[in-house]
CSV table of N, CA and C and ligand atoms in Angstrom, one decimal:
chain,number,residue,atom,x,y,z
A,1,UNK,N,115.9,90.4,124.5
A,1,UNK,CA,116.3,89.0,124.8
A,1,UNK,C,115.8,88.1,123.7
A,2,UNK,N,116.6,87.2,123.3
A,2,UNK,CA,116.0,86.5,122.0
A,2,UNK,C,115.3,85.9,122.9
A,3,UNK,N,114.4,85.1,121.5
A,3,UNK,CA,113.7,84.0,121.8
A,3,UNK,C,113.8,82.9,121.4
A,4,UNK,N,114.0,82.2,122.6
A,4,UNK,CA,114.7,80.3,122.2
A,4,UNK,C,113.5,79.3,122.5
A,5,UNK,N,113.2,78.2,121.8
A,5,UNK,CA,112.4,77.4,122.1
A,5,UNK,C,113.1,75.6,122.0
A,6,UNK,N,112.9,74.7,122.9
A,6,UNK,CA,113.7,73.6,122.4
A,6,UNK,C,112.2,72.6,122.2
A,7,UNK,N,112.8,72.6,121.3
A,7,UNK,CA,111.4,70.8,120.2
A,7,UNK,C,112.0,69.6,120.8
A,8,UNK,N,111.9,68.8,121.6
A,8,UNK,CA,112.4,67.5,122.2
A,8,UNK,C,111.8,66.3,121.5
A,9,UNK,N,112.3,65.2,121.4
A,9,UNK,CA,111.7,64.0,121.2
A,9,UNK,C,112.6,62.5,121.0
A,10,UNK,N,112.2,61.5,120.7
A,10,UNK,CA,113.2,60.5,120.0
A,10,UNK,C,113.6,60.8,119.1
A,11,UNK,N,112.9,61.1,117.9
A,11,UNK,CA,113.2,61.0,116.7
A,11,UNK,C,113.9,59.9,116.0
A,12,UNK,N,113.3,58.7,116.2
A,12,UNK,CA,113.7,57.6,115.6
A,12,UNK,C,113.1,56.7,114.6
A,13,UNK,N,113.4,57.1,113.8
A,13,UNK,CA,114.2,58.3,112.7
A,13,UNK,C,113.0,59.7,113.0
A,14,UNK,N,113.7,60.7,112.7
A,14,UNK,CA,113.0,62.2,112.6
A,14,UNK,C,112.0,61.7,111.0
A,15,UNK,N,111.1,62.3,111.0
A,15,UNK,CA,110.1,62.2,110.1
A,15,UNK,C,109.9,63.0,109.0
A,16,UNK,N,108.9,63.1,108.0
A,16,UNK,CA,108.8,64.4,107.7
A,16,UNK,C,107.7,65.4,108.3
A,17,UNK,N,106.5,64.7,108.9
A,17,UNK,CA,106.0,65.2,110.3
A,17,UNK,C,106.9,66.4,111.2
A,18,UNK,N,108.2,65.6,111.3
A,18,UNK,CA,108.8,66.5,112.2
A,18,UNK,C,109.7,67.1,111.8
A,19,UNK,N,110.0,67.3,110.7
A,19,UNK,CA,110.1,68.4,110.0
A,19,UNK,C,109.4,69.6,109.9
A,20,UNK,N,108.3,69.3,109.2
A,20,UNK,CA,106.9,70.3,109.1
A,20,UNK,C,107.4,71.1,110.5
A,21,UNK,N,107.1,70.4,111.6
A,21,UNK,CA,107.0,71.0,112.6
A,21,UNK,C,108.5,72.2,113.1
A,22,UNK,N,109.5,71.5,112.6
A,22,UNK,CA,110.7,72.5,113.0
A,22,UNK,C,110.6,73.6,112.0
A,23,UNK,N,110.2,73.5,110.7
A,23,UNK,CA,110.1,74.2,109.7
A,23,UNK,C,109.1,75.4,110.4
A,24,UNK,N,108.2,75.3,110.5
A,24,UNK,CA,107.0,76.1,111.2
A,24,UNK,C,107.8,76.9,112.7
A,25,UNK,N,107.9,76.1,113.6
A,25,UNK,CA,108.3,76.4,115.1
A,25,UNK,C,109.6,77.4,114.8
A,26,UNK,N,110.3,77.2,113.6
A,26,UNK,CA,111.6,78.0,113.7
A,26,UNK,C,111.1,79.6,113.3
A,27,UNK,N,109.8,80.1,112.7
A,27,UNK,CA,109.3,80.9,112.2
A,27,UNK,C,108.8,81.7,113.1
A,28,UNK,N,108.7,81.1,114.4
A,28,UNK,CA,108.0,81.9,115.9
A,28,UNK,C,109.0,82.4,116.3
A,29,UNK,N,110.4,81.6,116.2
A,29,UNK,CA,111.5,82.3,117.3
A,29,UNK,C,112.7,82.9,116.9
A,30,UNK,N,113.5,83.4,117.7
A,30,UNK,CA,115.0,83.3,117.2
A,30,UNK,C,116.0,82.1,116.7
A,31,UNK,N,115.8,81.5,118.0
A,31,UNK,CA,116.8,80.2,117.9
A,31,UNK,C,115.9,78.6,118.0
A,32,UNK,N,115.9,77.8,117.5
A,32,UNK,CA,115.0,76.1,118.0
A,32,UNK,C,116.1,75.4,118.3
A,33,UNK,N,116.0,74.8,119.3
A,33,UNK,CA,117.0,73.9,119.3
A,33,UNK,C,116.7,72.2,119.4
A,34,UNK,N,116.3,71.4,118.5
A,34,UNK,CA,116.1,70.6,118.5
A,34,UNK,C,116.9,69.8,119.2
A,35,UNK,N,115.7,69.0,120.6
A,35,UNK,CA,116.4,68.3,121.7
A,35,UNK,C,116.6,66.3,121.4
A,36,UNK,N,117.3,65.5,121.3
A,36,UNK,CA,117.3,64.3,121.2
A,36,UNK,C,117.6,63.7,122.0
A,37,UNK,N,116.6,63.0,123.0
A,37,UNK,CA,116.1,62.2,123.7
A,37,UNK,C,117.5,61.4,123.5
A,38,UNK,N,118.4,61.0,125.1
A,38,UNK,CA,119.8,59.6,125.0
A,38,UNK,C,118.6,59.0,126.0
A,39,UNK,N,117.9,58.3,125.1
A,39,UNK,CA,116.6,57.0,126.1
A,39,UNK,C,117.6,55.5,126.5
A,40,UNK,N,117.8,55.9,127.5
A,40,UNK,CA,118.4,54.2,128.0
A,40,UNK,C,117.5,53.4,128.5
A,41,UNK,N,116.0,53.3,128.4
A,41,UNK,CA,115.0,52.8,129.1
A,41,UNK,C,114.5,51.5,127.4
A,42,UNK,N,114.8,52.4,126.3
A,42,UNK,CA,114.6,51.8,125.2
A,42,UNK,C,115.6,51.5,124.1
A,43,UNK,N,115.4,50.3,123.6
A,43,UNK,CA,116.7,50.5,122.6
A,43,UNK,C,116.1,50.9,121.5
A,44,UNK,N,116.5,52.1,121.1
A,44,UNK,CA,116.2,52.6,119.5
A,44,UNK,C,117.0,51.9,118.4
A,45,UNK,N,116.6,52.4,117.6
A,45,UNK,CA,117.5,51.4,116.3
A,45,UNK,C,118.2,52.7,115.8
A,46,UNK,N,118.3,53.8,116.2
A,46,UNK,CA,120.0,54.5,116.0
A,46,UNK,C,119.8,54.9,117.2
A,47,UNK,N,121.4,55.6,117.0
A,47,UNK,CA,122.0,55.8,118.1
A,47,UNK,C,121.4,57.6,118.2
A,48,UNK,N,122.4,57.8,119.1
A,48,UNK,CA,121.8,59.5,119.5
A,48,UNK,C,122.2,60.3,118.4
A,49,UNK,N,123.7,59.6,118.3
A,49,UNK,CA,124.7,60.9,117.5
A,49,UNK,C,123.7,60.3,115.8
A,50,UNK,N,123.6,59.4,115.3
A,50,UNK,CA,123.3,59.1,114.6
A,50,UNK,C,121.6,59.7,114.2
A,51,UNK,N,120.6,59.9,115.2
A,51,UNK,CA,119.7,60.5,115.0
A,51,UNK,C,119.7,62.0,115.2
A,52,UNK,N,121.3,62.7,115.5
A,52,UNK,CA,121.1,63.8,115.2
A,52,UNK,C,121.5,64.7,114.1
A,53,UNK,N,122.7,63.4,113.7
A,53,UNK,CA,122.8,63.3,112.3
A,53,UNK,C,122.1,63.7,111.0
A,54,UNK,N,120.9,62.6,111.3
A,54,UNK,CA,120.0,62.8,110.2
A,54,UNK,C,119.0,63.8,110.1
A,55,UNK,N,118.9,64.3,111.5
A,55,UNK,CA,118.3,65.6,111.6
A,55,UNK,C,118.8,66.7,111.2
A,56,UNK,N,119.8,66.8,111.3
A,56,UNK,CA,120.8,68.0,111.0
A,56,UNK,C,121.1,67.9,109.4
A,57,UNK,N,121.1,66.9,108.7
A,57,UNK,CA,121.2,66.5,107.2
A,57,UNK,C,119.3,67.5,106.5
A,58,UNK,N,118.8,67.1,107.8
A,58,UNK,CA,117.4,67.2,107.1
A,58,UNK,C,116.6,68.3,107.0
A,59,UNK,N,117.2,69.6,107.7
A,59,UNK,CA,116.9,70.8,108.3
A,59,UNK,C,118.2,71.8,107.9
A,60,UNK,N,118.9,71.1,106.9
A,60,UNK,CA,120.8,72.1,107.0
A,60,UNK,C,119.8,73.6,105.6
A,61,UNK,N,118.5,73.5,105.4
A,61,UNK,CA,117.9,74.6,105.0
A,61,UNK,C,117.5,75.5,105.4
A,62,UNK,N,117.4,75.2,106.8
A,62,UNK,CA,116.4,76.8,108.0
A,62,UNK,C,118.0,77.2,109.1
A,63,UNK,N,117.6,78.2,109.0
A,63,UNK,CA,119.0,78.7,108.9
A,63,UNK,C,119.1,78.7,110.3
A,64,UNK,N,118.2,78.9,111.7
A,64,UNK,CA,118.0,79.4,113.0
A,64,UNK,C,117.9,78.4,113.8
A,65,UNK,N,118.2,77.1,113.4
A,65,UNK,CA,118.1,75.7,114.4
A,65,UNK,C,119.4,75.1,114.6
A,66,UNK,N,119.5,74.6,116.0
A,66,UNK,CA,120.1,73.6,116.0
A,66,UNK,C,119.6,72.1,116.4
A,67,UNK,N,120.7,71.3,116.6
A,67,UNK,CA,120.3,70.1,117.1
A,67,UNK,C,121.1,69.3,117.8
A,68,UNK,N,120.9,69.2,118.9
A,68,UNK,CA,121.9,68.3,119.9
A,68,UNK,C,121.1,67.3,120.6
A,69,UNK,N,121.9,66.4,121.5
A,69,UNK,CA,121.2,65.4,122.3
A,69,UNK,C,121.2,65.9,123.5
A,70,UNK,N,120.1,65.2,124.3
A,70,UNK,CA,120.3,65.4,125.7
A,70,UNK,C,119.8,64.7,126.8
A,71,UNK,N,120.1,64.2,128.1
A,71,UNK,CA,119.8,63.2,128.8
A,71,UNK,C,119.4,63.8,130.1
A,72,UNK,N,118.4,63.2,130.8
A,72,UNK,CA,117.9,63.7,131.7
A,72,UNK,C,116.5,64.4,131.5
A,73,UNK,N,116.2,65.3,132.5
A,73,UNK,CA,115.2,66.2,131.8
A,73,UNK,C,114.9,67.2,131.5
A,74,UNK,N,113.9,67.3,130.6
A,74,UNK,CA,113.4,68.1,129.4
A,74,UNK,C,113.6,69.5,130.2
A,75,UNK,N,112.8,69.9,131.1
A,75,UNK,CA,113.2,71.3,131.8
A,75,UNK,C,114.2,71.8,131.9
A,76,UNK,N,115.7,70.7,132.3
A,76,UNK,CA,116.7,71.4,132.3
A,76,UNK,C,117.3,71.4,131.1
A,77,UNK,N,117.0,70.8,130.3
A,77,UNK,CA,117.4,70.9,129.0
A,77,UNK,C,117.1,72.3,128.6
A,78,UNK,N,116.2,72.5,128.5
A,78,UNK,CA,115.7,74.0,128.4
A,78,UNK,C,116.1,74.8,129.1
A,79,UNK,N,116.5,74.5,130.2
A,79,UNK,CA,117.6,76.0,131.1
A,79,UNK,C,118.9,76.4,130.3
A,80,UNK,N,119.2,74.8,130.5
A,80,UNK,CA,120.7,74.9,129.7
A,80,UNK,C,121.0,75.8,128.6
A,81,UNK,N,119.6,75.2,127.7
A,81,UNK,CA,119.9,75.8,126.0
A,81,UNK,C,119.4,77.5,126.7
A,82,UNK,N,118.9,77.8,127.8
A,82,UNK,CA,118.5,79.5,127.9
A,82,UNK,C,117.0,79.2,126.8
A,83,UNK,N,116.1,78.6,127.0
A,83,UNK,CA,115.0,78.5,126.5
A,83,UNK,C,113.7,78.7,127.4
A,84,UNK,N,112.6,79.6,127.0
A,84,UNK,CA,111.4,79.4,127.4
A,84,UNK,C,110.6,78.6,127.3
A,85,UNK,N,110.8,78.0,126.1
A,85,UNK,CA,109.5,77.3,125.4
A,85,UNK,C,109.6,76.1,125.0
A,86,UNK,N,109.0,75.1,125.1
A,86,UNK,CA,109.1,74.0,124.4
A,86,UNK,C,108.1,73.4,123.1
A,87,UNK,N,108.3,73.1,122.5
A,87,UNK,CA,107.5,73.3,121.3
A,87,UNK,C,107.3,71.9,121.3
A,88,UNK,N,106.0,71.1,121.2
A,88,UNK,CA,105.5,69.8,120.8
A,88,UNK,C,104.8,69.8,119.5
A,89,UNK,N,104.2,68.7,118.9
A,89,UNK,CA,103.4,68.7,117.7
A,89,UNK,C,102.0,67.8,118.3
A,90,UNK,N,100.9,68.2,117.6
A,90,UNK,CA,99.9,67.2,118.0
A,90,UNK,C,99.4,67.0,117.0
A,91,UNK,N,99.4,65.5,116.8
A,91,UNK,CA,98.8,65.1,115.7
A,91,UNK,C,96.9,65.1,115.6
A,92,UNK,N,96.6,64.1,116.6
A,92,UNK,CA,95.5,63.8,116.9
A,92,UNK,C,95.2,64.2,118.1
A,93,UNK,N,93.5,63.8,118.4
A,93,UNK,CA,93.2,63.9,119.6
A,93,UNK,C,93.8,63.1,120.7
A,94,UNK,N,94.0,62.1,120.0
A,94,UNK,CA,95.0,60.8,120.9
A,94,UNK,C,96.2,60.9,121.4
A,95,UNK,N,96.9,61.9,120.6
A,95,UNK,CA,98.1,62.8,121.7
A,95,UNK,C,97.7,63.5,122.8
A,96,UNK,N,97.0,63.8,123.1
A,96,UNK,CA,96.5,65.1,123.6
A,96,UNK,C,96.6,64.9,125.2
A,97,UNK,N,96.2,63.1,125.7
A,97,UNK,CA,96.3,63.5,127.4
A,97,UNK,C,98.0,63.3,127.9
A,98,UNK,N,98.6,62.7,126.8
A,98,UNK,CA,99.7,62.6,127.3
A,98,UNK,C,100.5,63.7,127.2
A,99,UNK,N,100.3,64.8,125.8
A,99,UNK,CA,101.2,66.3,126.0
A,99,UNK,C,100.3,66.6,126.9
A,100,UNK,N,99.1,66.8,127.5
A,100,UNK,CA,99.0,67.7,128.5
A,100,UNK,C,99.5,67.1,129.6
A,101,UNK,N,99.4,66.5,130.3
A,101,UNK,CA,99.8,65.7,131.6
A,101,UNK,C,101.2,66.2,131.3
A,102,UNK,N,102.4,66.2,130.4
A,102,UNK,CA,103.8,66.0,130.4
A,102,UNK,C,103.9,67.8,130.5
A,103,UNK,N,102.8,68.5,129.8
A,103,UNK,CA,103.1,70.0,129.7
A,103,UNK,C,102.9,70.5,131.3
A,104,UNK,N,101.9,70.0,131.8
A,104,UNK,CA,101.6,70.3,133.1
A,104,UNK,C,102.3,70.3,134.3
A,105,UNK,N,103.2,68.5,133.8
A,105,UNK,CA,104.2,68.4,134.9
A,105,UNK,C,105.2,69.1,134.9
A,106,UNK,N,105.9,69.7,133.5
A,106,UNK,CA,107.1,70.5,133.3
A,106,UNK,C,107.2,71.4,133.6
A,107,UNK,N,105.3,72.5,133.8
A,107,UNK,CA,105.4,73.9,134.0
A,107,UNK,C,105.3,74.0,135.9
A,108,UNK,N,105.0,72.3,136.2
A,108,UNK,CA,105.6,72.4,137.8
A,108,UNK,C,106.3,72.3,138.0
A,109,UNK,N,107.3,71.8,137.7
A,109,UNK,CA,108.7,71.4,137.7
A,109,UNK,C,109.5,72.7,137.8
A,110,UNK,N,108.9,74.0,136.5
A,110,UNK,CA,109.9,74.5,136.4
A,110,UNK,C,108.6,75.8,135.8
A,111,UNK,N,108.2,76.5,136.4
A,111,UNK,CA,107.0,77.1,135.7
A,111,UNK,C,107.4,78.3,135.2
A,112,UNK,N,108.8,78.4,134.3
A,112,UNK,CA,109.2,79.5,133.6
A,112,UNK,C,109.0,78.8,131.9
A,113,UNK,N,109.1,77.4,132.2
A,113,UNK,CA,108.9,76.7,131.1
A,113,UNK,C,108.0,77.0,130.7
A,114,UNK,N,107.3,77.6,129.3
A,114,UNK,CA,105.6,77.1,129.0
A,114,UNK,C,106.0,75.8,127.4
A,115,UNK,N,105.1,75.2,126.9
A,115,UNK,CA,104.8,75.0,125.9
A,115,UNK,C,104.0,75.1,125.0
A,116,UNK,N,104.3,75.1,123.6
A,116,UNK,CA,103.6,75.8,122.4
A,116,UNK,C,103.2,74.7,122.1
A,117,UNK,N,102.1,74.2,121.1
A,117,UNK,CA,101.7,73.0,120.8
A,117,UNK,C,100.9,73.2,118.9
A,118,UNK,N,101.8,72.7,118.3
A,118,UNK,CA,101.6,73.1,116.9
A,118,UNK,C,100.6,72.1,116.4
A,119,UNK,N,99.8,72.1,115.6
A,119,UNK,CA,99.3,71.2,115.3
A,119,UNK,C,99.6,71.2,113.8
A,120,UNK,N,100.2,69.0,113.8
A,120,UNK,CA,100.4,68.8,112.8
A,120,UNK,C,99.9,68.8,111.4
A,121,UNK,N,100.3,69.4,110.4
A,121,UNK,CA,100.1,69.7,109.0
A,121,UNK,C,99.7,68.3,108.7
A,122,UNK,N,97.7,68.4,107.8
A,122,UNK,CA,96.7,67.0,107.6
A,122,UNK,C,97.7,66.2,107.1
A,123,UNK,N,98.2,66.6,106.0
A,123,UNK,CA,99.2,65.5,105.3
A,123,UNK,C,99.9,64.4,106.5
A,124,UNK,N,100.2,64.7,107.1
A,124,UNK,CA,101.4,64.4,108.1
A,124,UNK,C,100.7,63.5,109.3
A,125,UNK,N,99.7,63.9,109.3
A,125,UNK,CA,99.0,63.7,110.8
A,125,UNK,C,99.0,62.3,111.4
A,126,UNK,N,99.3,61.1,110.2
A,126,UNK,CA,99.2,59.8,110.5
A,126,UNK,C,100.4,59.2,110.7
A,127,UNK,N,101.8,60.2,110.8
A,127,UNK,CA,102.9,59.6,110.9
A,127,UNK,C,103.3,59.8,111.8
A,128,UNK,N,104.1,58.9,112.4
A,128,UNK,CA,105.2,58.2,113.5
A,128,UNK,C,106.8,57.6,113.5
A,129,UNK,N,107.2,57.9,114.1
A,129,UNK,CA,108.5,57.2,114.1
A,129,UNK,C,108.6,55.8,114.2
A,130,UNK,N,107.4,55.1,115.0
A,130,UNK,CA,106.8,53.8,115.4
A,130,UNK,C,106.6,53.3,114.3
A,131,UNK,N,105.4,54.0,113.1
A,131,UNK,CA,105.0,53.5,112.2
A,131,UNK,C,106.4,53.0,111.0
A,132,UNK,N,106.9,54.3,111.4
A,132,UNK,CA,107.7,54.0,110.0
A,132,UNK,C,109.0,53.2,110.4
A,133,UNK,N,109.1,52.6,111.6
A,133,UNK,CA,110.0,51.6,112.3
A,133,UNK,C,108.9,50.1,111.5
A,134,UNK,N,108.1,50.2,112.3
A,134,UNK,CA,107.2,48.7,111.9
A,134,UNK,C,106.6,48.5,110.6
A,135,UNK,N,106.4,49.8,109.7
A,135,UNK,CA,106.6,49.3,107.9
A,135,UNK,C,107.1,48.6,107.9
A,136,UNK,N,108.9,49.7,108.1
A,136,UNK,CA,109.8,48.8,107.5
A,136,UNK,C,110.6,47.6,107.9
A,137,UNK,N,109.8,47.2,108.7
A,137,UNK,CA,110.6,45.7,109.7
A,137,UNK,C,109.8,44.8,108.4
A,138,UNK,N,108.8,45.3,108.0
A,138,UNK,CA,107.9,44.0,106.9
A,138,UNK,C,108.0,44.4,105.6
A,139,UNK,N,109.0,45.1,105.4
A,139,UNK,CA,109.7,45.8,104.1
A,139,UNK,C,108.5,46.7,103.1
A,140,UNK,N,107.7,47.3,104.2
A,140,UNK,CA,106.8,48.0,103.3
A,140,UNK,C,107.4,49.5,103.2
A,141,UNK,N,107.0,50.3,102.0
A,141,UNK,CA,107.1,51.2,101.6
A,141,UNK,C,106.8,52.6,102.5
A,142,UNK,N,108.1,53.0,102.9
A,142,UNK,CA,108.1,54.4,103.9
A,142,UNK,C,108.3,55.6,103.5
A,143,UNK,N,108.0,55.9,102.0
A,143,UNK,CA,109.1,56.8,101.1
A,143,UNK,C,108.1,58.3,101.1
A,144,UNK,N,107.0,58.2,101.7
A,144,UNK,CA,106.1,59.2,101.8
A,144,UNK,C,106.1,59.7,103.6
A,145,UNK,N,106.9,59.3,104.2
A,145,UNK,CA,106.7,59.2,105.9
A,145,UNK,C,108.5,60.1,105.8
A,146,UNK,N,109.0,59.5,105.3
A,146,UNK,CA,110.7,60.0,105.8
A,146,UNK,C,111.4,61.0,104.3
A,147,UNK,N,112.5,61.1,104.8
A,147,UNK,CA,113.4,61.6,103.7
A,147,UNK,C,114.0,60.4,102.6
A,148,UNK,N,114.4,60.6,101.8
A,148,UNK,CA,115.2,59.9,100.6
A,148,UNK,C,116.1,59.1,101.6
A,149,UNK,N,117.6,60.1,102.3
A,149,UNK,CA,118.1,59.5,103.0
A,149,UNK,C,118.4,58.8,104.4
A,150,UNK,N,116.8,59.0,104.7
A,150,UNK,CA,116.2,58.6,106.1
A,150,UNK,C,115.7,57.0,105.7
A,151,UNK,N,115.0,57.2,104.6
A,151,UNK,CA,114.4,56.0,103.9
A,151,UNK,C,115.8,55.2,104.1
A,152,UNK,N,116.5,55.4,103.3
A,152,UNK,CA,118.0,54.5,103.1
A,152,UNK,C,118.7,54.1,104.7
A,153,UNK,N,118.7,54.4,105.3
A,153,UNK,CA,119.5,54.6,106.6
A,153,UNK,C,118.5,53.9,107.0
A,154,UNK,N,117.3,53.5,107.6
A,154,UNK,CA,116.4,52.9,107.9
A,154,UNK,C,116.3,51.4,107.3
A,155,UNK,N,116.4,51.7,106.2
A,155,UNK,CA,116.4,50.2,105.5
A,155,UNK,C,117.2,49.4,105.7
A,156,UNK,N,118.9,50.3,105.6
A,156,UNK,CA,119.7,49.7,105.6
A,156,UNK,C,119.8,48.9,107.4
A,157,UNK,N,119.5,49.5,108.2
A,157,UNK,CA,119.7,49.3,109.9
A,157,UNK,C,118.9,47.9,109.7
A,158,UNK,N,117.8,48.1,109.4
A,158,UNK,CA,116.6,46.9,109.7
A,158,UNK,C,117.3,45.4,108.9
A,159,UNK,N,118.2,46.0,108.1
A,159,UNK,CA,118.8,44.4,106.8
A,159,UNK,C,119.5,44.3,107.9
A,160,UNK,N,120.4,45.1,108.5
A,160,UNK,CA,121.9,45.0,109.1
A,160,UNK,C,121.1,43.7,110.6
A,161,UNK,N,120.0,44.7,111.3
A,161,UNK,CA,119.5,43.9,112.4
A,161,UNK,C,118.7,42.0,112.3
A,162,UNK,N,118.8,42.3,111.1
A,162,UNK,CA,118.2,40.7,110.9
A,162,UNK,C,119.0,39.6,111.1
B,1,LIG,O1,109.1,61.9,120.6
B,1,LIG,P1,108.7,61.5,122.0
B,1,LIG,O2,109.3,60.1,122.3
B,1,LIG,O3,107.2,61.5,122.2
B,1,LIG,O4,109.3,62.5,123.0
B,1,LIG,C1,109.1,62.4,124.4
B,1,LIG,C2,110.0,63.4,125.2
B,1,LIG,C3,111.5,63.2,124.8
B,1,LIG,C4,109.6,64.8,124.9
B,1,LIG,C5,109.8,63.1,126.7
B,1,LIG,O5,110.0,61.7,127.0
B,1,LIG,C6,110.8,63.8,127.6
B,1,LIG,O6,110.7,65.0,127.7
B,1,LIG,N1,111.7,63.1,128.2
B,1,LIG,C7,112.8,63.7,129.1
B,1,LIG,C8,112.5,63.3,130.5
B,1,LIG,C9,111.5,64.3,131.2
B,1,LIG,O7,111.7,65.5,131.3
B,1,LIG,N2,110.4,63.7,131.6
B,1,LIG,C10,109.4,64.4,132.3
B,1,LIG,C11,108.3,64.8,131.5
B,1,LIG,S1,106.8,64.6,132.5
């Protein structure tokens, strides 16, 4: 039976954090399927198809991933895609009550589900999708947090929303 794992998150914008991380996670399994959060609780500054986009631009190197969106929850996401595992990143200790609490609820929810929890590569460990939203709303320099054309796509949204 292969082995499928789905990476869930916003990814608004995907990082290079979260990169690192699919780069790595795709090395444990057969297949990763990179999950994208359709959040109607929040308005992101792209859209779904658009942040799968850029994910899929950003990862078209590892040969064993996909990436789709998905709405609802993360458990069934994971049935759907035929996945065991869910793969998170932890940066700091400050992630830590909220993946566990969320890991905890999922493997009751659904206790075929487990998750892997990678810890994020030092370089990386201080980045966010948050952060690099609120740089660049004050036109600071994001070009070490994202891609080339993550950076551009980002800038460009933030001129477009003013
Ligand atoms: O990148 P994020 O925003 O930290 O990712 C959070 C995400 C998408 C993993 C989480 O919000 C999620 O799984 N949402 C789907 C709904 C769900 O299953 N919630 C129950 C978890 S307790």
């Amino acid at each position: 039976m292969k082995k499928r794992a789905v990476y869930p998150g916003t990814f608004d914008p995907v990082t290079l954090g979260h990169i690192d991380i699919i780069e790595r996670a795709s090395k444990l399994v057969d297949e990763l399927i990179v999950g994208v959060l359709v959040n109607k609780n929040k308005v992101p500054l792209f859209t779904p198809e658009e942040r799968v986009e850029m994910i899929k631009d950003s990862i078209s190197h590892i040969p064993n991933v996909k990436v789709m969106a998905f709405d609802g929850l993360l458990v069934d996401f994971a049935k759907q895609s035929r996945a065991n595992f869910v793969i998170r990143g932890l940066r700091a200790v400050t992630d830590f009550e909220y993946e566990f609490q969320m890991s905890q609820a999922n493997r009751i929810i659904d206790p075929e589900v487990d998750t892997i929890f990678l810890t994020t590569s030092t370089k990386y460990s201080y980045i966010s999708s948050s952060t690099v939203r609120e740089l660049a709303s004050f036109g600071g320099d994001i070009s070490k947090f994202v891609t080339k054309k993550v950076e551009k796509k980002v800038k460009d949204r933030i001129k477009q929303n003013k």
